[in-house]
Amino acid sequence: MVIGGDGYCGWATSLHLSNKNYEVAIVDNLVRRHFDDQLGLDSLTPISSIHDRIRRWRSLTEKDINLYIGDVCDFEFLSEAFTSFKPDAVVHFGEQRSAPYSMIDRSRAVYTQQNNVLGTLNVLFAIKEFGEDCHLVKLGTMGEYGTPNIDIEEGYITITHNGRTDTLPYPKQASSFYHLSKVHDSNNIAFTCKAWGIRATDLNQGVVYGVRTDETEMHEELYNRFDYDGVFGTALNRFCVQAAVGHPLTVYGKGGQTRGYLDIRDTVQCVELAIANPAKRGEFRVFNQFTEQFSVNQLASLVTKAGEKLGIEVQTTSVPNPRVEAEEHYYNAKHTKLIELGLQPHLLSDSLLDSLLNVAVQFKDRVDTKQIMPSVSWRKIGAKPKTVSA
Ligand code: NAD
Ligand code: USQ
């Protein structure tokens, strides 16, 4: 069961798992498409409705994907989906995933935490009630750890304090109401693994880039979404679109912000590996899911070089940082557990950047350049409802 299977990571994963002969059900309330309507945004790539996507997949492969349209915060709906599909594994992508969206105003901050924390709590109760053996594969985020001045471990750290030693959850220092919702999820999942014997894997994923996977390439009705706007667009994807339309790359502040990144083709591989090698009953397993670290300045320089090769002149501008975050810091995060399970990373290469830039160029007429600059400020978040695109 792929919760959030109509979204960016979830759609690619659903097709990948279906292609690998897993029986797949997508659960989604389509709220992500509603956010686009609400804020006047659109994917760079044209995306079909979930019904057309699934019909097209069936006509190409003769494989069925089950579909449950509804909200995981509605326990009655979720219970029905669980009892009818009876999943062996639940992959939970179904959350509000934008840090800027969660910092627009009070109502979006509250919505983000309500949707994410209560949705996950319902999933935990559904597993306890209807499928105790079901493995929860939950999408967390590397941002749960923040940017501490020591190495980041995978979920746990062994500490000796006043002569005694223990292995404890790695400290969390998230820096948006969205990233904090993931910390709250992790705590709830860890507790229910202990209390009820739930088996769970928390995939602390870095920033995802790219758009093509083997399956989404099969037909234009299977295309994945590609966000480039200041609310849902993520760093490298945004930079490629900015380069394609001749907009200077928007480096926030000093640009030393370093994060873990991975190709969307590795997202789908990691989820498959987690499902194929489930956590034990009662185990709360944490994997850091990224393949390489980059600072924002490094990304800008890689895109500038890739642009040169394609004859595009790329400029960079320093934008006053709309976020409250360290702009120069130490960053060294472990990421060995998925490699040990067999992950074969697609590292960011010149060829990938060329093809991403080419996708951006192909669809550049669809770009609304007014959506590129950041419009949400961490410092100016207010209680009153705000329309960001205004
Ligand atoms: P997305 O917004 O494209 O997809 C999320 C999907 O979940 C959407 O289709 C949405 O309609 C659905 N959804 C949201 N709330 C729901 C609810 N209450 N009930 C049912 N469906 C609901 O996001 P994405 O980029 O695919 O991210 C998926 C997950 O991966 C998120 O949990 C996110 O935090 C995590 N993640 C994403 C990235 C990234 O770079 N995109 C990086 C790290 C982690
Ligand atoms: N940044 C820029 N310029 C831009 C966009 C971003 O300098 O135009 C900087 C940001 O300030 C930040 C870094 O790039 O320091 C990453 O920002 P992002 O928007 O690419 O990613 P983020 O907000 O962290 O969120 C994304 C996904 C989220 C996921 C997270 C993984 O939206 O769902 O959880 O990546 S992580 O960053 O590891 O926490």
Short mmCIF file of C-alpha atoms and ligand atoms in Angstrom, two decimals:
data_model
loop_
_atom_site.label_atom_id
_atom_site.label_comp_id
_atom_site.label_asym_id
_atom_site.label_seq_id
_atom_site.Cartn_x
_atom_site.Cartn_y
_atom_site.Cartn_z
CA MET A 1 0.00 0.00 0.00
CA VAL A 2 1.56 3.25 -1.15
CA ILE A 3 0.09 6.18 0.77
CA GLY A 4 0.73 9.38 -1.20
CA GLY A 5 1.05 7.35 -4.41
CA ASP A 6 -0.12 10.24 -6.62
CA GLY A 7 2.80 12.47 -5.51
CA TYR A 8 6.34 12.93 -6.82
CA CYS A 9 8.10 10.11 -4.95
CA GLY A 10 4.95 8.00 -4.50
CA TRP A 11 3.96 7.81 -8.19
CA ALA A 12 7.45 6.75 -9.30
CA THR A 13 7.56 4.18 -6.47
CA SER A 14 4.10 2.75 -7.19
CA LEU A 15 4.99 2.11 -10.82
CA HIS A 16 8.39 0.67 -9.92
CA LEU A 17 6.87 -1.76 -7.39
CA SER A 18 4.08 -2.73 -9.78
CA ASN A 19 6.68 -3.36 -12.49
CA LYS A 20 8.53 -5.63 -10.03
CA ASN A 21 5.29 -7.62 -9.67
CA TYR A 22 4.27 -6.35 -6.25
CA GLU A 23 0.51 -6.04 -5.90
CA VAL A 24 0.11 -2.28 -5.39
CA ALA A 25 -2.65 -0.09 -3.97
CA ILE A 26 -2.37 3.70 -4.04
CA VAL A 27 -4.00 5.63 -1.22
CA ASP A 28 -4.16 9.38 -1.79
CA ASN A 29 -6.58 12.23 -1.12
CA LEU A 30 -5.16 14.30 -4.03
CA VAL A 31 -4.56 17.24 -1.69
CA ARG A 32 -1.25 18.01 -3.41
CA ARG A 33 -3.12 18.85 -6.62
CA HIS A 34 -5.39 21.05 -4.50
CA PHE A 35 -2.38 22.98 -3.07
CA ASP A 36 -1.38 23.79 -6.67
CA ASP A 37 -4.87 25.16 -7.35
CA GLN A 38 -4.89 27.05 -4.05
CA LEU A 39 -1.53 28.78 -4.67
CA GLY A 40 -1.73 29.08 -8.47
CA LEU A 41 1.17 26.67 -9.08
CA ASP A 42 1.69 23.95 -11.65
CA SER A 43 4.13 21.14 -12.37
CA LEU A 44 6.72 21.88 -15.08
CA THR A 45 5.71 18.61 -16.72
CA PRO A 46 2.05 18.14 -17.64
CA ILE A 47 0.58 15.43 -15.39
CA SER A 48 -2.49 13.29 -16.05
CA SER A 49 -5.21 12.57 -13.52
CA ILE A 50 -4.57 9.59 -11.26
CA HIS A 51 -7.34 7.68 -13.04
CA ASP A 52 -5.76 8.24 -16.48
CA ARG A 53 -2.34 7.36 -15.09
CA ILE A 54 -3.56 4.01 -13.76
CA ARG A 55 -5.60 3.23 -16.92
CA ARG A 56 -2.57 3.93 -19.08
CA TRP A 57 -0.34 1.74 -16.89
CA ARG A 58 -2.82 -1.13 -17.20
CA SER A 59 -3.07 -0.75 -20.98
CA LEU A 60 0.74 -0.78 -21.34
CA THR A 61 1.61 -3.57 -18.88
CA GLU A 62 -1.63 -5.43 -18.09
CA LYS A 63 -0.85 -4.74 -14.43
CA ASP A 64 -3.56 -3.39 -12.15
CA ILE A 65 -2.96 -0.77 -9.48
CA ASN A 66 -5.73 -0.55 -6.88
CA LEU A 67 -6.86 2.96 -5.97
CA TYR A 68 -8.33 4.29 -2.73
CA ILE A 69 -9.08 8.00 -2.85
CA GLY A 70 -9.33 9.36 0.66
CA ASP A 71 -7.61 10.96 3.61
CA VAL A 72 -5.52 8.89 6.03
CA CYS A 73 -6.63 11.28 8.78
CA ASP A 74 -10.13 9.75 8.29
CA PHE A 75 -9.77 6.50 10.24
CA GLU A 76 -12.98 4.99 8.88
CA PHE A 77 -11.69 5.40 5.29
CA LEU A 78 -8.25 4.07 6.21
CA SER A 79 -9.75 1.05 8.02
CA GLU A 80 -11.77 0.15 4.93
CA ALA A 81 -8.72 0.46 2.68
CA PHE A 82 -6.72 -1.74 5.07
CA THR A 83 -9.35 -4.44 5.49
CA SER A 84 -10.06 -4.61 1.79
CA PHE A 85 -6.43 -4.54 0.50
CA LYS A 86 -4.71 -6.31 3.48
CA PRO A 87 -1.22 -4.90 2.88
CA ASP A 88 1.98 -6.77 3.85
CA ALA A 89 3.83 -3.46 3.73
CA VAL A 90 2.70 0.16 3.90
CA VAL A 91 4.92 2.82 2.35
CA HIS A 92 3.85 6.14 3.82
CA PHE A 93 4.63 9.17 1.61
CA GLY A 94 1.26 10.83 2.25
CA GLU A 95 2.15 14.05 4.05
CA GLN A 96 2.36 17.79 3.45
CA ARG A 97 6.03 17.88 2.52
CA SER A 98 7.01 21.48 1.88
CA ALA A 99 8.91 23.42 4.54
CA PRO A 100 7.91 26.80 3.01
CA TYR A 101 4.22 25.76 2.84
CA SER A 102 4.32 24.98 6.58
CA MET A 103 5.77 28.47 7.24
CA ILE A 104 3.18 30.50 5.25
CA ASP A 105 0.86 31.22 8.16
CA ARG A 106 -0.68 29.74 11.29
CA SER A 107 -3.32 27.75 9.46
CA ARG A 108 -0.77 26.05 7.16
CA ALA A 109 1.54 25.34 10.13
CA VAL A 110 -1.34 23.76 12.04
CA TYR A 111 -2.58 21.90 8.95
CA THR A 112 0.89 20.46 8.28
CA GLN A 113 1.35 19.10 11.78
CA GLN A 114 -2.26 17.87 12.05
CA ASN A 115 -2.17 16.16 8.65
CA ASN A 116 1.25 14.58 9.10
CA VAL A 117 1.22 13.61 12.77
CA LEU A 118 -2.40 12.45 12.98
CA GLY A 119 -2.25 10.69 9.60
CA THR A 120 0.77 8.67 10.73
CA LEU A 121 -0.89 7.94 14.08
CA ASN A 122 -3.90 6.55 12.20
CA VAL A 123 -1.63 4.39 10.05
CA LEU A 124 -0.03 3.00 13.23
CA PHE A 125 -3.46 2.23 14.72
CA ALA A 126 -4.60 0.62 11.45
CA ILE A 127 -1.54 -1.66 11.46
CA LYS A 128 -2.15 -2.61 15.10
CA GLU A 129 -5.83 -3.29 14.49
CA PHE A 130 -5.87 -4.89 11.02
CA GLY A 131 -2.39 -6.15 10.16
CA GLU A 132 -0.05 -6.57 13.12
CA ASP A 133 2.63 -8.14 10.95
CA CYS A 134 2.52 -5.40 8.32
CA HIS A 135 5.84 -3.52 7.85
CA LEU A 136 5.63 0.28 7.96
CA VAL A 137 8.10 2.01 5.64
CA LYS A 138 7.79 5.66 6.59
CA LEU A 139 9.33 8.58 4.72
CA GLY A 140 11.16 10.78 7.19
CA THR A 141 13.71 13.44 6.36
CA MET A 142 17.40 14.17 6.90
CA GLY A 143 16.21 17.58 8.12
CA GLU A 144 15.11 15.93 11.37
CA TYR A 145 18.77 16.05 12.47
CA GLY A 146 19.43 19.67 11.55
CA THR A 147 23.08 20.65 11.11
CA PRO A 148 24.94 19.61 14.31
CA ASN A 149 28.69 20.24 14.62
CA ILE A 150 29.38 16.49 14.87
CA ASP A 151 28.88 13.56 12.45
CA ILE A 152 25.26 12.51 11.91
CA GLU A 153 24.65 8.80 12.58
CA GLU A 154 21.80 6.66 11.19
CA GLY A 155 19.09 7.20 13.78
CA TYR A 156 21.00 6.35 16.94
CA ILE A 157 24.16 7.50 18.72
CA THR A 158 26.13 5.75 21.46
CA ILE A 159 26.96 8.19 24.25
CA THR A 160 29.06 7.80 27.38
CA HIS A 161 27.89 10.21 30.06
CA ASN A 162 29.23 10.35 33.62
CA GLY A 163 30.82 6.96 33.14
CA ARG A 164 27.69 5.18 31.80
CA THR A 165 27.05 4.26 28.18
CA ASP A 166 23.81 3.96 26.20
CA THR A 167 22.65 3.96 22.56
CA LEU A 168 20.04 6.69 22.22
CA PRO A 169 18.00 8.32 19.45
CA TYR A 170 20.20 10.84 17.62
CA PRO A 171 19.27 14.41 18.74
CA LYS A 172 16.73 16.16 16.52
CA GLN A 173 16.98 19.86 15.61
CA ALA A 174 14.48 20.44 12.83
CA SER A 175 14.06 23.94 11.43
CA SER A 176 10.53 24.28 10.03
CA PHE A 177 7.08 23.23 11.21
CA TYR A 178 7.16 20.66 8.39
CA HIS A 179 10.52 19.15 9.40
CA LEU A 180 9.31 19.13 13.02
CA SER A 181 6.23 17.11 12.00
CA LYS A 182 8.62 14.35 10.89
CA VAL A 183 10.35 14.42 14.29
CA HIS A 184 6.97 13.99 16.01
CA ASP A 185 6.16 11.11 13.63
CA SER A 186 9.45 9.40 14.43
CA ASN A 187 8.74 9.59 18.16
CA ASN A 188 5.24 8.13 17.74
CA ILE A 189 6.53 5.32 15.54
CA ALA A 190 9.41 4.48 17.92
CA PHE A 191 6.98 4.31 20.84
CA THR A 192 4.50 2.01 19.08
CA CYS A 193 7.31 -0.32 17.96
CA LYS A 194 8.17 -0.74 21.64
CA ALA A 195 4.63 -0.81 23.01
CA TRP A 196 2.81 -2.86 20.33
CA GLY A 197 5.62 -4.66 18.52
CA ILE A 198 5.09 -2.76 15.24
CA ARG A 199 7.87 -3.31 12.67
CA ALA A 200 8.99 -0.03 11.11
CA THR A 201 11.66 1.53 8.93
CA ASP A 202 12.09 5.31 9.01
CA LEU A 203 13.72 6.44 5.76
CA ASN A 204 15.37 9.75 6.55
CA GLN A 205 15.49 10.92 2.98
CA GLY A 206 17.60 13.80 1.67
CA VAL A 207 16.50 16.21 -1.07
CA VAL A 208 15.32 14.34 -4.19
CA TYR A 209 16.18 15.47 -7.74
CA GLY A 210 15.32 14.25 -11.22
CA VAL A 211 12.04 13.34 -12.85
CA ARG A 212 12.50 10.32 -15.09
CA THR A 213 12.32 6.72 -13.99
CA ASP A 214 12.16 3.68 -16.28
CA GLU A 215 8.40 3.40 -15.81
CA THR A 216 7.36 7.07 -16.00
CA GLU A 217 9.22 7.28 -19.31
CA MET A 218 7.00 4.66 -20.93
CA HIS A 219 4.22 7.11 -21.90
CA GLU A 220 3.46 10.81 -21.52
CA GLU A 221 0.38 9.97 -19.43
CA LEU A 222 2.77 8.39 -16.90
CA TYR A 223 4.98 11.51 -16.55
CA ASN A 224 5.88 12.46 -13.01
CA ARG A 225 5.36 15.92 -11.53
CA PHE A 226 8.30 18.36 -11.42
CA ASP A 227 7.96 21.27 -8.99
CA TYR A 228 10.09 24.37 -9.58
CA ASP A 229 8.20 27.09 -7.67
CA GLY A 230 9.40 28.74 -4.45
CA VAL A 231 7.05 26.70 -2.25
CA PHE A 232 7.25 23.09 -3.49
CA GLY A 233 10.31 23.18 -5.78
CA THR A 234 13.50 21.75 -4.27
CA ALA A 235 17.00 23.10 -4.78
CA LEU A 236 18.54 21.22 -7.73
CA ASN A 237 15.26 20.80 -9.67
CA ARG A 238 14.65 24.54 -9.27
CA PHE A 239 18.14 25.45 -10.44
CA CYS A 240 17.70 23.41 -13.66
CA VAL A 241 14.45 25.20 -14.51
CA GLN A 242 15.95 28.59 -13.62
CA ALA A 243 18.87 27.89 -15.96
CA ALA A 244 16.51 26.84 -18.76
CA VAL A 245 14.47 30.06 -18.62
CA GLY A 246 17.45 32.38 -18.11
CA HIS A 247 16.60 33.22 -14.48
CA PRO A 248 19.64 33.65 -12.19
CA LEU A 249 20.06 30.69 -9.82
CA THR A 250 18.55 31.61 -6.45
CA VAL A 251 21.19 30.80 -3.85
CA TYR A 252 19.74 31.68 -0.44
CA GLY A 253 22.16 33.61 1.78
CA LYS A 254 25.81 32.48 1.76
CA GLY A 255 25.01 29.18 0.00
CA GLY A 256 27.05 26.99 2.34
CA GLN A 257 23.88 25.10 3.36
CA THR A 258 24.85 21.44 2.86
CA ARG A 259 22.33 18.61 2.54
CA GLY A 260 22.17 14.99 1.40
CA TYR A 261 20.76 14.53 -2.15
CA LEU A 262 19.58 11.57 -4.21
CA ASP A 263 18.20 10.77 -7.65
CA ILE A 264 14.52 9.79 -7.78
CA ARG A 265 15.63 6.49 -9.37
CA ASP A 266 17.35 5.77 -6.05
CA THR A 267 14.27 6.70 -4.01
CA VAL A 268 12.33 3.89 -5.70
CA GLN A 269 15.24 1.47 -5.25
CA CYS A 270 15.61 2.29 -1.54
CA VAL A 271 11.92 1.71 -0.85
CA GLU A 272 12.04 -1.61 -2.67
CA LEU A 273 15.09 -2.65 -0.61
CA ALA A 274 13.38 -1.68 2.64
CA ILE A 275 10.28 -3.72 1.74
CA ALA A 276 12.28 -6.74 0.60
CA ASN A 277 14.29 -6.72 3.86
CA PRO A 278 11.67 -5.88 6.50
CA ALA A 279 12.37 -4.71 10.04
CA LYS A 280 11.82 -7.31 12.77
CA ARG A 281 8.72 -7.23 14.98
CA GLY A 282 9.20 -4.43 17.53
CA GLU A 283 12.19 -2.97 15.67
CA PHE A 284 12.37 0.75 14.84
CA ARG A 285 14.98 0.89 12.09
CA VAL A 286 16.36 4.17 10.72
CA PHE A 287 18.15 4.53 7.38
CA ASN A 288 19.66 7.76 6.07
CA GLN A 289 18.45 7.77 2.47
CA PHE A 290 20.72 9.91 0.29
CA THR A 291 23.75 9.24 -1.87
CA GLU A 292 25.85 12.44 -1.95
CA GLN A 293 26.23 15.71 -0.06
CA PHE A 294 26.32 19.10 -1.76
CA SER A 295 26.22 22.71 -0.63
CA VAL A 296 23.86 25.05 -2.48
CA ASN A 297 26.91 26.84 -3.95
CA GLN A 298 28.24 23.52 -5.30
CA LEU A 299 24.87 22.78 -6.94
CA ALA A 300 24.85 26.22 -8.55
CA SER A 301 28.31 25.70 -9.94
CA LEU A 302 27.43 22.22 -11.31
CA VAL A 303 24.35 23.62 -13.08
CA THR A 304 26.40 26.54 -14.44
CA LYS A 305 28.91 24.10 -15.97
CA ALA A 306 26.16 21.86 -17.39
CA GLY A 307 24.53 24.97 -18.91
CA GLU A 308 27.80 25.96 -20.61
CA LYS A 309 27.91 22.58 -22.34
CA LEU A 310 24.43 23.16 -23.75
CA GLY A 311 25.24 26.72 -24.76
CA ILE A 312 23.18 28.29 -21.96
CA GLU A 313 24.76 31.12 -20.01
CA VAL A 314 23.83 30.69 -16.35
CA GLN A 315 24.03 33.49 -13.77
CA THR A 316 23.74 33.12 -9.99
CA THR A 317 22.25 35.61 -7.57
CA SER A 318 22.42 35.68 -3.79
CA VAL A 319 18.88 36.04 -2.45
CA PRO A 320 18.41 37.21 1.16
CA ASN A 321 17.72 33.93 2.94
CA PRO A 322 13.96 33.60 3.60
CA ARG A 323 14.73 30.77 6.05
CA VAL A 324 16.35 30.65 9.46
CA GLU A 325 19.17 28.14 9.01
CA ALA A 326 22.97 27.88 9.28
CA GLU A 327 24.57 29.11 6.04
CA GLU A 328 28.10 27.86 6.81
CA HIS A 329 28.38 24.70 8.85
CA TYR A 330 29.97 21.27 9.33
CA TYR A 331 28.04 18.41 7.68
CA ASN A 332 28.98 14.76 7.57
CA ALA A 333 26.09 12.29 7.63
CA LYS A 334 26.44 8.49 7.55
CA HIS A 335 24.54 6.65 4.84
CA THR A 336 25.77 3.09 4.70
CA LYS A 337 22.78 0.93 5.68
CA LEU A 338 20.98 1.06 2.32
CA ILE A 339 24.26 0.47 0.49
CA GLU A 340 24.75 -2.62 2.69
CA LEU A 341 21.32 -3.84 1.56
CA GLY A 342 22.38 -3.50 -2.08
CA LEU A 343 21.59 0.08 -3.19
CA GLN A 344 23.44 0.92 -6.40
CA PRO A 345 23.43 4.71 -6.45
CA HIS A 346 22.91 6.87 -9.50
CA LEU A 347 25.38 9.62 -8.61
CA LEU A 348 24.88 13.12 -9.95
CA SER A 349 26.80 13.01 -13.19
CA ASP A 350 27.21 15.39 -16.09
CA SER A 351 24.89 13.22 -18.17
CA LEU A 352 22.08 13.36 -15.62
CA LEU A 353 22.40 17.13 -15.30
CA ASP A 354 22.35 17.42 -19.10
CA SER A 355 19.17 15.37 -19.31
CA LEU A 356 17.50 17.27 -16.45
CA LEU A 357 18.38 20.56 -18.11
CA ASN A 358 16.99 19.19 -21.37
CA VAL A 359 13.67 18.31 -19.68
CA ALA A 360 13.57 21.85 -18.29
CA VAL A 361 14.27 23.29 -21.75
CA GLN A 362 11.66 21.01 -23.35
CA PHE A 363 8.92 22.37 -21.07
CA LYS A 364 10.20 25.92 -20.54
CA ASP A 365 7.11 27.47 -22.15
CA ARG A 366 5.10 26.13 -19.23
CA VAL A 367 7.23 28.00 -16.66
CA ASP A 368 5.55 30.82 -14.77
CA THR A 369 8.59 32.93 -13.87
CA LYS A 370 6.58 34.80 -11.20
CA GLN A 371 6.63 31.58 -9.13
CA ILE A 372 10.41 31.34 -9.00
CA MET A 373 11.45 33.78 -6.27
CA PRO A 374 10.81 32.66 -2.68
CA SER A 375 7.70 34.24 -1.18
CA VAL A 376 7.56 32.69 2.29
CA SER A 377 9.63 34.08 5.15
CA TRP A 378 10.44 32.09 8.32
CA ARG A 379 10.75 35.36 10.23
CA LYS A 380 7.54 36.97 8.99
CA ILE A 381 5.16 34.02 9.46
CA GLY A 382 1.95 35.40 10.89
CA ALA A 383 -1.31 34.27 12.36
CA LYS A 384 -3.44 35.67 9.53
CA PRO A 385 -4.27 33.67 6.37
CA LYS A 386 -1.97 34.67 3.51
CA THR A 387 -2.06 34.02 -0.24
CA VAL A 388 1.52 33.45 -1.31
CA SER A 389 1.10 34.00 -5.02
CA ALA A 390 -0.51 37.42 -4.60
P1 NAD B 1 4.20 15.15 -2.81
O1 NAD B 1 3.55 16.32 -2.18
O2 NAD B 1 4.51 15.20 -4.27
O3 NAD B 1 3.33 13.83 -2.54
C1 NAD B 1 2.65 13.58 -1.34
C2 NAD B 1 1.35 12.89 -1.68
O4 NAD B 1 0.64 12.59 -0.46
C3 NAD B 1 0.41 13.78 -2.52
O5 NAD B 1 -0.06 13.08 -3.64
C4 NAD B 1 -0.72 14.13 -1.55
O6 NAD B 1 -1.96 14.31 -2.21
C5 NAD B 1 -0.72 12.93 -0.60
N1 NAD B 1 -1.25 13.22 0.75
C6 NAD B 1 -0.89 14.23 1.59
N2 NAD B 1 -1.61 14.17 2.72
C7 NAD B 1 -2.43 13.09 2.61
C8 NAD B 1 -3.43 12.53 3.46
N3 NAD B 1 -3.73 13.07 4.65
N4 NAD B 1 -4.10 11.42 3.03
C9 NAD B 1 -3.82 10.87 1.81
N5 NAD B 1 -2.89 11.38 0.97
C10 NAD B 1 -2.20 12.48 1.37
O7 NAD B 1 5.53 14.86 -1.95
P2 NAD B 1 6.83 14.01 -2.34
O8 NAD B 1 7.87 14.94 -2.78
O9 NAD B 1 6.45 12.87 -3.17
O10 NAD B 1 7.24 13.47 -0.90
C11 NAD B 1 6.73 12.25 -0.42
C12 NAD B 1 7.26 11.97 0.98
O11 NAD B 1 8.68 11.91 0.94
C13 NAD B 1 6.88 13.04 1.98
O12 NAD B 1 6.54 12.44 3.20
C14 NAD B 1 8.14 13.86 2.11
O13 NAD B 1 8.22 14.42 3.38
C15 NAD B 1 9.22 12.83 1.87
N6 NAD B 1 10.44 13.43 1.31
C16 NAD B 1 10.41 14.08 0.10
C17 NAD B 1 11.59 14.65 -0.41
C18 NAD B 1 11.64 15.40 -1.71
O14 NAD B 1 12.69 15.97 -2.03
N7 NAD B 1 10.57 15.44 -2.50
C19 NAD B 1 12.77 14.52 0.32
C20 NAD B 1 12.76 13.85 1.55
C21 NAD B 1 11.59 13.31 2.03
N1 USQ B 2 17.75 26.61 -1.25
C1 USQ B 2 18.39 27.65 -1.94
N2 USQ B 2 17.78 28.14 -3.05
C2 USQ B 2 16.60 27.65 -3.54
C3 USQ B 2 15.97 26.59 -2.85
C4 USQ B 2 16.56 26.10 -1.71
O1 USQ B 2 19.46 28.12 -1.54
O2 USQ B 2 16.11 28.16 -4.56
C5 USQ B 2 18.38 26.03 -0.05
C6 USQ B 2 17.49 26.08 1.19
O3 USQ B 2 17.62 27.28 1.89
C7 USQ B 2 18.00 24.86 1.96
C8 USQ B 2 18.44 23.90 0.89
O4 USQ B 2 18.60 24.67 -0.31
O5 USQ B 2 19.11 25.20 2.71
C9 USQ B 2 17.44 22.78 0.61
O6 USQ B 2 16.18 23.35 0.38
P1 USQ B 2 15.05 22.58 -0.47
O7 USQ B 2 13.91 23.50 -0.67
O8 USQ B 2 15.66 21.93 -1.64
O9 USQ B 2 14.70 21.37 0.53
P2 USQ B 2 13.94 21.36 1.92
O10 USQ B 2 13.16 22.56 2.22
O11 USQ B 2 14.91 20.91 2.96
O12 USQ B 2 12.86 20.20 1.69
C10 USQ B 2 13.02 19.15 0.73
C11 USQ B 2 11.66 18.49 0.59
C12 USQ B 2 11.25 17.88 1.93
C13 USQ B 2 12.35 16.95 2.41
C14 USQ B 2 13.70 17.65 2.47
C15 USQ B 2 14.84 16.71 2.75
O13 USQ B 2 10.69 19.45 0.17
O14 USQ B 2 10.04 17.16 1.78
O15 USQ B 2 12.02 16.48 3.68
O16 USQ B 2 13.98 18.22 1.18
S1 USQ B 2 16.07 17.44 3.80
O17 USQ B 2 16.49 18.72 3.22
O18 USQ B 2 17.17 16.51 3.86
O19 USQ B 2 15.46 17.63 5.09
#
